[in-house]
Amino acid sequence: MADSLSLKSLFSSDGALSKVFTGFKQREEQLTMAEAIEDVIESEESICIEAGTGTGKTFGYLVPALKAWHQQDKKVILSTGTKNLQDQLYYRDLPNMRKALGVSPKIALLKGRNNYLCLYRMEQSLDSGQFQSRSMADTLVKVKSWSRQTQSGDLTQCSDLADGDALWPYVTSTNDNCLGVECPDYADCYVAKARQKATSADVVVVNHHLLLADMVLKDDGFGELLPDADMVVVDEAHQLTDIAHSFYGQRLTSRQLMEVCRDTELEALTTAKDDRQLSVSVRRVEGAVNEVRLSLGEAGQKVNWQLIASPELQQKLKELEKELLALCERLERHASRSKGLDSCHRRCEESLQSLSLFNSSFDNSEQTKSYEAVRWVETYRNGFAILETPLNVSESFARSRKEHAATSWIFTSATMTQADDFSLFKQELGLEQAKELILPSPFDYEHQAILHIPRSLPDPRDRAYISTWQKEILPLVESNPGGTFVLFTSYAALNKVKELWQEQLSGKELFAQGDLPKNELIERFREAGDAVLLATSSFWEGVDVKGEALSLVIIDKLPFSAPDEPLIEAKIQAARKAGKNPFFDIQIPQAIIALKQGAGRLIRDYSDKGVLVLCDPRLIANRYGQKFLKSLPPMKRTRDKAVVLEFLQSLSLDSDNKDADNG
Ligand code: SF4
């Protein structure tokens, strides 16, 4: 890249990007974004950029970042929300952008350690010969054979190991069980190699968990994770606050405890066979963990610590503490016999300390650190987590940023503001000084989309709400020539509509979340072209279905977080105490971001057309509805079903005409 090349010329319709990226379109918004980033790199400031769908924000930040590396040797960390986005950046966007700009920074991809094969644990599992099933043993042999050819050790590329396979924890490591530099396999360790490559790279692609892990300098046996970068770009930045809450908090999970037990057993098989009591202690801890899980009741609950603390549960937790102490003492005797046993002892001690801390709050009836953090429990099908989450991470995040080497921070996403206001995002992360930029989507929403709010639906609290709206909507779904997403705020509503539509929906394939793994489900939906997919929160964002395969998006209710979720409940209480209105200051802003994400599934390209249906009548009946509507792209609005049917009909004609042209 010639040093004198301006962003304007690079982004022009016959500029360097157009030569490499087929179909590249010059977009004013994209250039504005790149120029704003170039300015903050120069002035060593930070910026929050909301870039509407279709702005092309990836190129908007990659070009100024690579230019700054080329001209000023500035190192870059790119942090994204998901593994898929990491892969897309590392394997597709960055190599193409290097080519387009004619620059060659060293690039690296760093994923969480649970993606990489752990040689030590794989060999340990093979040696133990103890498997839950025959198929687990077979898969382990296949992973071993794959390990002979892989360069990266990235297990997501091992086709024999399916997502969610029970073998994963046996062939990957955690911060807790990794032996670090003392591991006998350290010289060949894939995690260590990926991290070494990252520390010497000019551009590193990470996810938000790793970025935060690096920022809070978690001591996990490898020291710092990432190089001292000059700038950090946080894409999908709207996800950062929630992830930060978990990073600056504490957690103790049944999985951690079970893993210590399992690792102790594996280690004992080779280095402490003489102490049969060790195995007995392990069994007793496992039993006590299971007892606690049973006492916690149903899966899927998030409950304040104080509310679940029945005398029976308190007793089970105290018993678990007692058994953990016994295991800890026994492990202490063997810690010097192997690095593995030493590590099990350390982890057992740490878990014991956390549990004692949680249990002690029963004795002194202190709720938590009064309005600073909330203690709560989450239950899963086979386990539980006990957590302490800070209510406010702004100071911690601001401090971590101050201690970080980067001088420019770029936060970007399609959904950061409420009615063009960045306040909440900035307050939550302590970014008050950051600059702001809002870039509207370049799509022509006026002509590409319609927003429909049906007439005469009851209030969502009405018992007849679901049955009424689904009846009202069904004709639209059946008339839609393309695909339909129905996004729910609860599984209960999803299941009810699924049951009804399995009977009533005609001529369309009906899919529901949980029928297949997420990626497979989306692929089947896309291929069908006119299917209906019922889904909840995990499909509200990050799903990209372009064209006719998705031309109708229906949202059942405004996505307010449940006010009895411990973190939300505690934030509401703290806001009240501070004299604020929690509904307006917390719940509405959060729901607006979620609604923007859901609505963003509809128009994904310049030629996309479609209808967004928001069933919730509170959008019209309540004054706050305006705030939601103002935050959505500028679509034509109608309450008239006939107008929607006509629009859907026109989509059908469009597609017939296209077929005729192609024919
Ligand atoms: S260093 Fe850690 S991750 Fe690497 S092989 Fe050893 S235990 Fe596994």
mmCIF file of N, CA, C and O in Angstrom, residues 61-134:
data_model
loop_
_atom_site.group_PDB
_atom_site.id
_atom_site.type_symbol
_atom_site.label_atom_id
_atom_site.label_comp_id
_atom_site.label_asym_id
_atom_site.label_seq_id
_atom_site.Cartn_x
_atom_site.Cartn_y
_atom_site.Cartn_z
ATOM 1 N N TYR A 61 -13.525 -1.125 9.903
ATOM 2 C CA TYR A 61 -12.444 -1.053 10.904
ATOM 3 C C TYR A 61 -11.147 -1.722 10.433
ATOM 4 O O TYR A 61 -10.065 -1.334 10.838
ATOM 5 N N LEU A 62 -11.282 -2.754 9.541
ATOM 6 C CA LEU A 62 -10.041 -3.430 9.123
ATOM 7 C C LEU A 62 -9.113 -2.496 8.345
ATOM 8 O O LEU A 62 -7.889 -2.513 8.556
ATOM 9 N N VAL A 63 -9.681 -1.683 7.457
ATOM 10 C CA VAL A 63 -8.815 -0.850 6.610
ATOM 11 C C VAL A 63 -8.005 0.161 7.449
ATOM 12 O O VAL A 63 -6.768 0.182 7.360
ATOM 13 N N PRO A 64 -8.642 0.985 8.318
ATOM 14 C CA PRO A 64 -7.808 1.918 9.100
ATOM 15 C C PRO A 64 -6.861 1.197 10.056
ATOM 16 O O PRO A 64 -5.760 1.681 10.320
ATOM 17 N N ALA A 65 -7.275 0.012 10.562
ATOM 18 C CA ALA A 65 -6.399 -0.708 11.492
ATOM 19 C C ALA A 65 -5.150 -1.202 10.758
ATOM 20 O O ALA A 65 -4.016 -1.014 11.240
ATOM 21 N N LEU A 66 -5.325 -1.801 9.570
ATOM 22 C CA LEU A 66 -4.154 -2.305 8.833
ATOM 23 C C LEU A 66 -3.305 -1.148 8.300
ATOM 24 O O LEU A 66 -2.079 -1.262 8.209
ATOM 25 N N LYS A 67 -3.969 -0.056 7.983
ATOM 26 C CA LYS A 67 -3.218 1.116 7.509
ATOM 27 C C LYS A 67 -2.322 1.634 8.648
ATOM 28 O O LYS A 67 -1.154 1.969 8.440
ATOM 29 N N ALA A 68 -2.882 1.663 9.854
ATOM 30 C CA ALA A 68 -2.093 2.151 11.005
ATOM 31 C C ALA A 68 -0.937 1.201 11.301
ATOM 32 O O ALA A 68 0.146 1.629 11.697
ATOM 33 N N TRP A 69 -1.154 -0.099 11.081
ATOM 34 C CA TRP A 69 -0.039 -1.036 11.271
ATOM 35 C C TRP A 69 1.043 -0.760 10.223
ATOM 36 O O TRP A 69 2.227 -0.680 10.547
ATOM 37 N N HIS A 70 0.603 -0.608 8.973
ATOM 38 C CA HIS A 70 1.553 -0.423 7.870
ATOM 39 C C HIS A 70 2.371 0.863 8.031
ATOM 40 O O HIS A 70 3.579 0.872 7.832
ATOM 41 N N GLN A 71 1.678 1.934 8.431
ATOM 42 C CA GLN A 71 2.367 3.230 8.469
ATOM 43 C C GLN A 71 3.035 3.520 9.807
ATOM 44 O O GLN A 71 4.031 4.220 9.864
ATOM 45 N N GLN A 72 2.461 2.974 10.886
ATOM 46 C CA GLN A 72 3.008 3.349 12.206
ATOM 47 C C GLN A 72 3.349 2.142 13.065
ATOM 48 O O GLN A 72 3.589 2.280 14.260
ATOM 49 N N ASP A 73 3.294 0.958 12.463
ATOM 50 C CA ASP A 73 3.632 -0.269 13.181
ATOM 51 C C ASP A 73 2.733 -0.502 14.402
ATOM 52 O O ASP A 73 3.175 -1.023 15.428
ATOM 53 N N LYS A 74 1.482 -0.086 14.300
ATOM 54 C CA LYS A 74 0.562 -0.246 15.441
ATOM 55 C C LYS A 74 -0.014 -1.655 15.449
ATOM 56 O O LYS A 74 -0.519 -2.131 14.432
ATOM 57 N N LYS A 75 0.059 -2.306 16.609
ATOM 58 C CA LYS A 75 -0.480 -3.667 16.720
ATOM 59 C C LYS A 75 -1.960 -3.617 17.090
ATOM 60 O O LYS A 75 -2.404 -2.707 17.778
ATOM 61 N N VAL A 76 -2.678 -4.643 16.633
ATOM 62 C CA VAL A 76 -4.136 -4.607 16.743
ATOM 63 C C VAL A 76 -4.684 -5.881 17.383
ATOM 64 O O VAL A 76 -4.253 -6.984 17.048
ATOM 65 N N ILE A 77 -5.646 -5.706 18.281
ATOM 66 C CA ILE A 77 -6.438 -6.850 18.753
ATOM 67 C C ILE A 77 -7.847 -6.664 18.207
ATOM 68 O O ILE A 77 -8.449 -5.604 18.379
ATOM 69 N N LEU A 78 -8.358 -7.698 17.528
ATOM 70 C CA LEU A 78 -9.736 -7.666 17.037
ATOM 71 C C LEU A 78 -10.532 -8.660 17.863
ATOM 72 O O LEU A 78 -10.208 -9.850 17.885
ATOM 73 N N SER A 79 -11.545 -8.176 18.554
ATOM 74 C CA SER A 79 -12.331 -9.075 19.395
ATOM 75 C C SER A 79 -13.755 -9.173 18.855
ATOM 76 O O SER A 79 -14.401 -8.160 18.592
ATOM 77 N N THR A 80 -14.224 -10.410 18.676
ATOM 78 C CA THR A 80 -15.574 -10.591 18.133
ATOM 79 C C THR A 80 -16.410 -11.405 19.118
ATOM 80 O O THR A 80 -15.906 -11.914 20.116
ATOM 81 N N GLY A 81 -17.698 -11.561 18.777
ATOM 82 C CA GLY A 81 -18.612 -12.197 19.720
ATOM 83 C C GLY A 81 -18.622 -13.715 19.684
ATOM 84 O O GLY A 81 -18.856 -14.359 20.691
ATOM 85 N N THR A 82 -18.373 -14.301 18.512
ATOM 86 C CA THR A 82 -18.520 -15.762 18.414
ATOM 87 C C THR A 82 -17.341 -16.402 17.682
ATOM 88 O O THR A 82 -16.594 -15.724 16.980
ATOM 89 N N LYS A 83 -17.256 -17.732 17.820
ATOM 90 C CA LYS A 83 -16.205 -18.487 17.134
ATOM 91 C C LYS A 83 -16.366 -18.373 15.619
ATOM 92 O O LYS A 83 -15.401 -18.250 14.895
ATOM 93 N N ASN A 84 -17.637 -18.408 15.158
ATOM 94 C CA ASN A 84 -17.876 -18.306 13.714
ATOM 95 C C ASN A 84 -17.337 -16.997 13.162
ATOM 96 O O ASN A 84 -16.707 -16.965 12.106
ATOM 97 N N LEU A 85 -17.589 -15.911 13.904
ATOM 98 C CA LEU A 85 -17.103 -14.609 13.439
ATOM 99 C C LEU A 85 -15.580 -14.541 13.491
ATOM 100 O O LEU A 85 -14.936 -13.938 12.636
ATOM 101 N N GLN A 86 -14.996 -15.195 14.491
ATOM 102 C CA GLN A 86 -13.527 -15.238 14.564
ATOM 103 C C GLN A 86 -12.970 -15.929 13.318
ATOM 104 O O GLN A 86 -12.045 -15.430 12.680
ATOM 105 N N ASP A 87 -13.555 -17.085 12.994
ATOM 106 C CA ASP A 87 -13.087 -17.846 11.826
ATOM 107 C C ASP A 87 -13.235 -17.034 10.547
ATOM 108 O O ASP A 87 -12.340 -17.014 9.702
ATOM 109 N N GLN A 88 -14.402 -16.355 10.434
ATOM 110 C CA GLN A 88 -14.668 -15.556 9.246
ATOM 111 C C GLN A 88 -13.612 -14.455 9.086
ATOM 112 O O GLN A 88 -13.094 -14.228 8.007
ATOM 113 N N LEU A 89 -13.256 -13.802 10.191
ATOM 114 C CA LEU A 89 -12.261 -12.731 10.135
ATOM 115 C C LEU A 89 -10.881 -13.280 9.778
ATOM 116 O O LEU A 89 -10.185 -12.737 8.923
ATOM 117 N N TYR A 90 -10.519 -14.376 10.445
ATOM 118 C CA TYR A 90 -9.150 -14.886 10.300
ATOM 119 C C TYR A 90 -8.940 -15.602 8.963
ATOM 120 O O TYR A 90 -7.918 -15.416 8.314
ATOM 121 N N TYR A 91 -9.917 -16.424 8.571
ATOM 122 C CA TYR A 91 -9.712 -17.236 7.368
ATOM 123 C C TYR A 91 -10.146 -16.528 6.093
ATOM 124 O O TYR A 91 -9.690 -16.861 5.017
ATOM 125 N N ARG A 92 -11.073 -15.562 6.192
ATOM 126 C CA ARG A 92 -11.576 -14.946 4.966
ATOM 127 C C ARG A 92 -11.244 -13.452 4.877
ATOM 128 O O ARG A 92 -10.501 -13.032 4.000
ATOM 129 N N ASP A 93 -11.748 -12.651 5.843
ATOM 130 C CA ASP A 93 -11.639 -11.191 5.689
ATOM 131 C C ASP A 93 -10.198 -10.679 5.774
ATOM 132 O O ASP A 93 -9.771 -9.867 4.956
ATOM 133 N N LEU A 94 -9.461 -11.162 6.765
ATOM 134 C CA LEU A 94 -8.094 -10.624 6.925
ATOM 135 C C LEU A 94 -7.174 -10.993 5.755
ATOM 136 O O LEU A 94 -6.489 -10.112 5.221
ATOM 137 N N PRO A 95 -7.144 -12.269 5.327
ATOM 138 C CA PRO A 95 -6.261 -12.582 4.184
ATOM 139 C C PRO A 95 -6.638 -11.775 2.937
ATOM 140 O O PRO A 95 -5.757 -11.258 2.236
ATOM 141 N N ASN A 96 -7.952 -11.638 2.667
ATOM 142 C CA ASN A 96 -8.366 -10.858 1.496
ATOM 143 C C ASN A 96 -7.993 -9.395 1.636
ATOM 144 O O ASN A 96 -7.585 -8.747 0.679
ATOM 145 N N MET A 97 -8.130 -8.880 2.853
ATOM 146 C CA MET A 97 -7.820 -7.461 3.069
ATOM 147 C C MET A 97 -6.304 -7.220 2.944
ATOM 148 O O MET A 97 -5.874 -6.193 2.425
ATOM 149 N N ARG A 98 -5.502 -8.195 3.398
ATOM 150 C CA ARG A 98 -4.041 -8.057 3.227
ATOM 151 C C ARG A 98 -3.703 -7.946 1.740
ATOM 152 O O ARG A 98 -2.885 -7.139 1.327
ATOM 153 N N LYS A 99 -4.394 -8.799 0.967
ATOM 154 C CA LYS A 99 -4.165 -8.806 -0.481
ATOM 155 C C LYS A 99 -4.614 -7.475 -1.091
ATOM 156 O O LYS A 99 -3.878 -6.862 -1.873
ATOM 157 N N ALA A 100 -5.805 -7.031 -0.709
ATOM 158 C CA ALA A 100 -6.346 -5.798 -1.291
ATOM 159 C C ALA A 100 -5.449 -4.599 -0.990
ATOM 160 O O ALA A 100 -5.217 -3.749 -1.846
ATOM 161 N N LEU A 101 -4.925 -4.550 0.228
ATOM 162 C CA LEU A 101 -4.121 -3.385 0.619
ATOM 163 C C LEU A 101 -2.636 -3.579 0.308
ATOM 164 O O LEU A 101 -1.846 -2.648 0.445
ATOM 165 N N GLY A 102 -2.276 -4.794 -0.069
ATOM 166 C CA GLY A 102 -0.859 -5.059 -0.364
ATOM 167 C C GLY A 102 0.020 -4.933 0.864
ATOM 168 O O GLY A 102 1.142 -4.424 0.797
ATOM 169 N N VAL A 103 -0.479 -5.387 1.998
ATOM 170 C CA VAL A 103 0.310 -5.342 3.230
ATOM 171 C C VAL A 103 0.384 -6.757 3.804
ATOM 172 O O VAL A 103 -0.416 -7.615 3.452
ATOM 173 N N SER A 104 1.366 -7.001 4.662
ATOM 174 C CA SER A 104 1.482 -8.381 5.154
ATOM 175 C C SER A 104 1.783 -8.456 6.648
ATOM 176 O O SER A 104 2.829 -8.967 7.057
ATOM 177 N N PRO A 105 0.894 -7.927 7.478
ATOM 178 C CA PRO A 105 1.118 -8.090 8.921
ATOM 179 C C PRO A 105 0.998 -9.560 9.296
ATOM 180 O O PRO A 105 0.296 -10.325 8.629
ATOM 181 N N LYS A 106 1.688 -9.932 10.387
ATOM 182 C CA LYS A 106 1.547 -11.310 10.888
ATOM 183 C C LYS A 106 0.201 -11.391 11.592
ATOM 184 O O LYS A 106 -0.076 -10.577 12.482
ATOM 185 N N ILE A 107 -0.622 -12.361 11.199
ATOM 186 C CA ILE A 107 -1.933 -12.459 11.839
ATOM 187 C C ILE A 107 -2.040 -13.758 12.638
ATOM 188 O O ILE A 107 -1.367 -14.748 12.318
ATOM 189 N N ALA A 108 -2.831 -13.729 13.675
ATOM 190 C CA ALA A 108 -3.010 -14.937 14.500
ATOM 191 C C ALA A 108 -4.455 -15.024 14.960
ATOM 192 O O ALA A 108 -5.129 -14.012 15.114
ATOM 193 N N LEU A 109 -4.882 -16.273 15.156
ATOM 194 C CA LEU A 109 -6.232 -16.536 15.662
ATOM 195 C C LEU A 109 -6.082 -17.207 17.016
ATOM 196 O O LEU A 109 -5.328 -18.174 17.151
ATOM 197 N N LEU A 110 -6.739 -16.671 18.006
ATOM 198 C CA LEU A 110 -6.668 -17.309 19.327
ATOM 199 C C LEU A 110 -8.073 -17.544 19.848
ATOM 200 O O LEU A 110 -8.851 -16.613 20.009
ATOM 201 N N LYS A 111 -8.372 -18.821 20.070
ATOM 202 C CA LYS A 111 -9.694 -19.161 20.613
ATOM 203 C C LYS A 111 -9.541 -19.533 22.076
ATOM 204 O O LYS A 111 -8.425 -19.661 22.586
ATOM 205 N N GLY A 112 -10.660 -19.780 22.711
ATOM 206 C CA GLY A 112 -10.622 -20.221 24.101
ATOM 207 C C GLY A 112 -9.932 -21.591 24.185
ATOM 208 O O GLY A 112 -9.994 -22.372 23.240
ATOM 209 N N ARG A 113 -9.280 -21.882 25.311
ATOM 210 C CA ARG A 113 -8.489 -23.118 25.405
ATOM 211 C C ARG A 113 -9.350 -24.371 25.239
ATOM 212 O O ARG A 113 -8.856 -25.415 24.858
ATOM 213 N N ASN A 114 -10.664 -24.245 25.502
ATOM 214 C CA ASN A 114 -11.514 -25.432 25.363
ATOM 215 C C ASN A 114 -11.765 -25.824 23.908
ATOM 216 O O ASN A 114 -12.483 -26.767 23.631
ATOM 217 N N ASN A 115 -11.162 -25.098 22.958
ATOM 218 C CA ASN A 115 -11.246 -25.484 21.549
ATOM 219 C C ASN A 115 -10.050 -26.313 21.104
ATOM 220 O O ASN A 115 -10.069 -26.895 20.024
ATOM 221 N N TYR A 116 -8.983 -26.303 21.904
ATOM 222 C CA TYR A 116 -7.745 -26.957 21.463
ATOM 223 C C TYR A 116 -7.562 -28.320 22.130
ATOM 224 O O TYR A 116 -7.878 -28.496 23.321
ATOM 225 N N LEU A 117 -7.005 -29.230 21.366
ATOM 226 C CA LEU A 117 -6.687 -30.543 21.918
ATOM 227 C C LEU A 117 -5.644 -30.397 23.026
ATOM 228 O O LEU A 117 -4.654 -29.681 22.867
ATOM 229 N N CYS A 118 -5.885 -31.055 24.151
ATOM 230 C CA CYS A 118 -4.884 -31.106 25.220
ATOM 231 C C CYS A 118 -4.229 -32.482 25.143
ATOM 232 O O CYS A 118 -4.873 -33.513 25.420
ATOM 233 N N LEU A 119 -2.966 -32.494 24.738
ATOM 234 C CA LEU A 119 -2.262 -33.775 24.534
ATOM 235 C C LEU A 119 -2.157 -34.557 25.838
ATOM 236 O O LEU A 119 -2.322 -35.775 25.871
ATOM 237 N N TYR A 120 -1.905 -33.836 26.914
ATOM 238 C CA TYR A 120 -1.710 -34.483 28.211
ATOM 239 C C TYR A 120 -2.967 -35.228 28.629
ATOM 240 O O TYR A 120 -2.943 -36.390 29.007
ATOM 241 N N ARG A 121 -4.110 -34.539 28.499
ATOM 242 C CA ARG A 121 -5.364 -35.149 28.951
ATOM 243 C C ARG A 121 -5.820 -36.254 27.989
ATOM 244 O O ARG A 121 -6.408 -37.244 28.403
ATOM 245 N N MET A 122 -5.522 -36.080 26.706
ATOM 246 C CA MET A 122 -5.881 -37.137 25.754
ATOM 247 C C MET A 122 -5.124 -38.424 26.105
ATOM 248 O O MET A 122 -5.710 -39.509 26.188
ATOM 249 N N GLU A 123 -3.812 -38.286 26.341
ATOM 250 C CA GLU A 123 -3.008 -39.480 26.661
ATOM 251 C C GLU A 123 -3.453 -40.080 27.994
ATOM 252 O O GLU A 123 -3.529 -41.303 28.140
ATOM 253 N N GLN A 124 -3.755 -39.202 28.941
ATOM 254 C CA GLN A 124 -4.184 -39.666 30.258
ATOM 255 C C GLN A 124 -5.496 -40.470 30.121
ATOM 256 O O GLN A 124 -5.652 -41.534 30.717
ATOM 257 N N SER A 125 -6.404 -39.975 29.290
ATOM 258 C CA SER A 125 -7.679 -40.676 29.091
ATOM 259 C C SER A 125 -7.438 -42.016 28.395
ATOM 260 O O SER A 125 -8.055 -43.024 28.745
ATOM 261 N N LEU A 126 -6.523 -42.024 27.405
ATOM 262 C CA LEU A 126 -6.220 -43.291 26.716
ATOM 263 C C LEU A 126 -5.623 -44.295 27.693
ATOM 264 O O LEU A 126 -5.993 -45.474 27.712
ATOM 265 N N ASP A 127 -4.709 -43.813 28.543
ATOM 266 C CA ASP A 127 -4.055 -44.714 29.503
ATOM 267 C C ASP A 127 -5.045 -45.282 30.514
ATOM 268 O O ASP A 127 -4.954 -46.429 30.917
ATOM 269 N N SER A 128 -5.997 -44.447 30.924
ATOM 270 C CA SER A 128 -6.903 -44.895 31.989
ATOM 271 C C SER A 128 -7.812 -46.026 31.516
ATOM 272 O O SER A 128 -8.208 -46.883 32.290
ATOM 273 N N GLY A 129 -8.156 -45.993 30.219
ATOM 274 C CA GLY A 129 -9.036 -47.028 29.676
ATOM 275 C C GLY A 129 -10.437 -46.985 30.263
ATOM 276 O O GLY A 129 -11.216 -47.916 30.079
ATOM 277 N N GLN A 130 -10.764 -45.899 30.973
ATOM 278 C CA GLN A 130 -12.100 -45.828 31.598
ATOM 279 C C GLN A 130 -13.006 -44.900 30.793
ATOM 280 O O GLN A 130 -12.760 -43.700 30.723
ATOM 281 N N PHE A 131 -14.033 -45.474 30.179
ATOM 282 C CA PHE A 131 -14.929 -44.671 29.354
ATOM 283 C C PHE A 131 -16.374 -44.941 29.718
ATOM 284 O O PHE A 131 -16.712 -46.050 30.132
ATOM 285 N N GLN A 132 -17.188 -43.890 29.495
ATOM 286 C CA GLN A 132 -18.614 -44.063 29.821
ATOM 287 C C GLN A 132 -19.304 -44.982 28.817
ATOM 288 O O GLN A 132 -20.313 -45.590 29.101
ATOM 289 N N SER A 133 -18.755 -45.038 27.599
ATOM 290 C CA SER A 133 -19.400 -45.883 26.585
ATOM 291 C C SER A 133 -18.372 -46.322 25.559
ATOM 292 O O SER A 133 -17.277 -45.764 25.466
ATOM 293 N N ARG A 134 -18.764 -47.299 24.778
ATOM 294 C CA ARG A 134 -17.908 -47.841 23.716
ATOM 295 C C ARG A 134 -17.646 -46.752 22.662
ATOM 296 O O ARG A 134 -16.532 -46.591 22.178
#
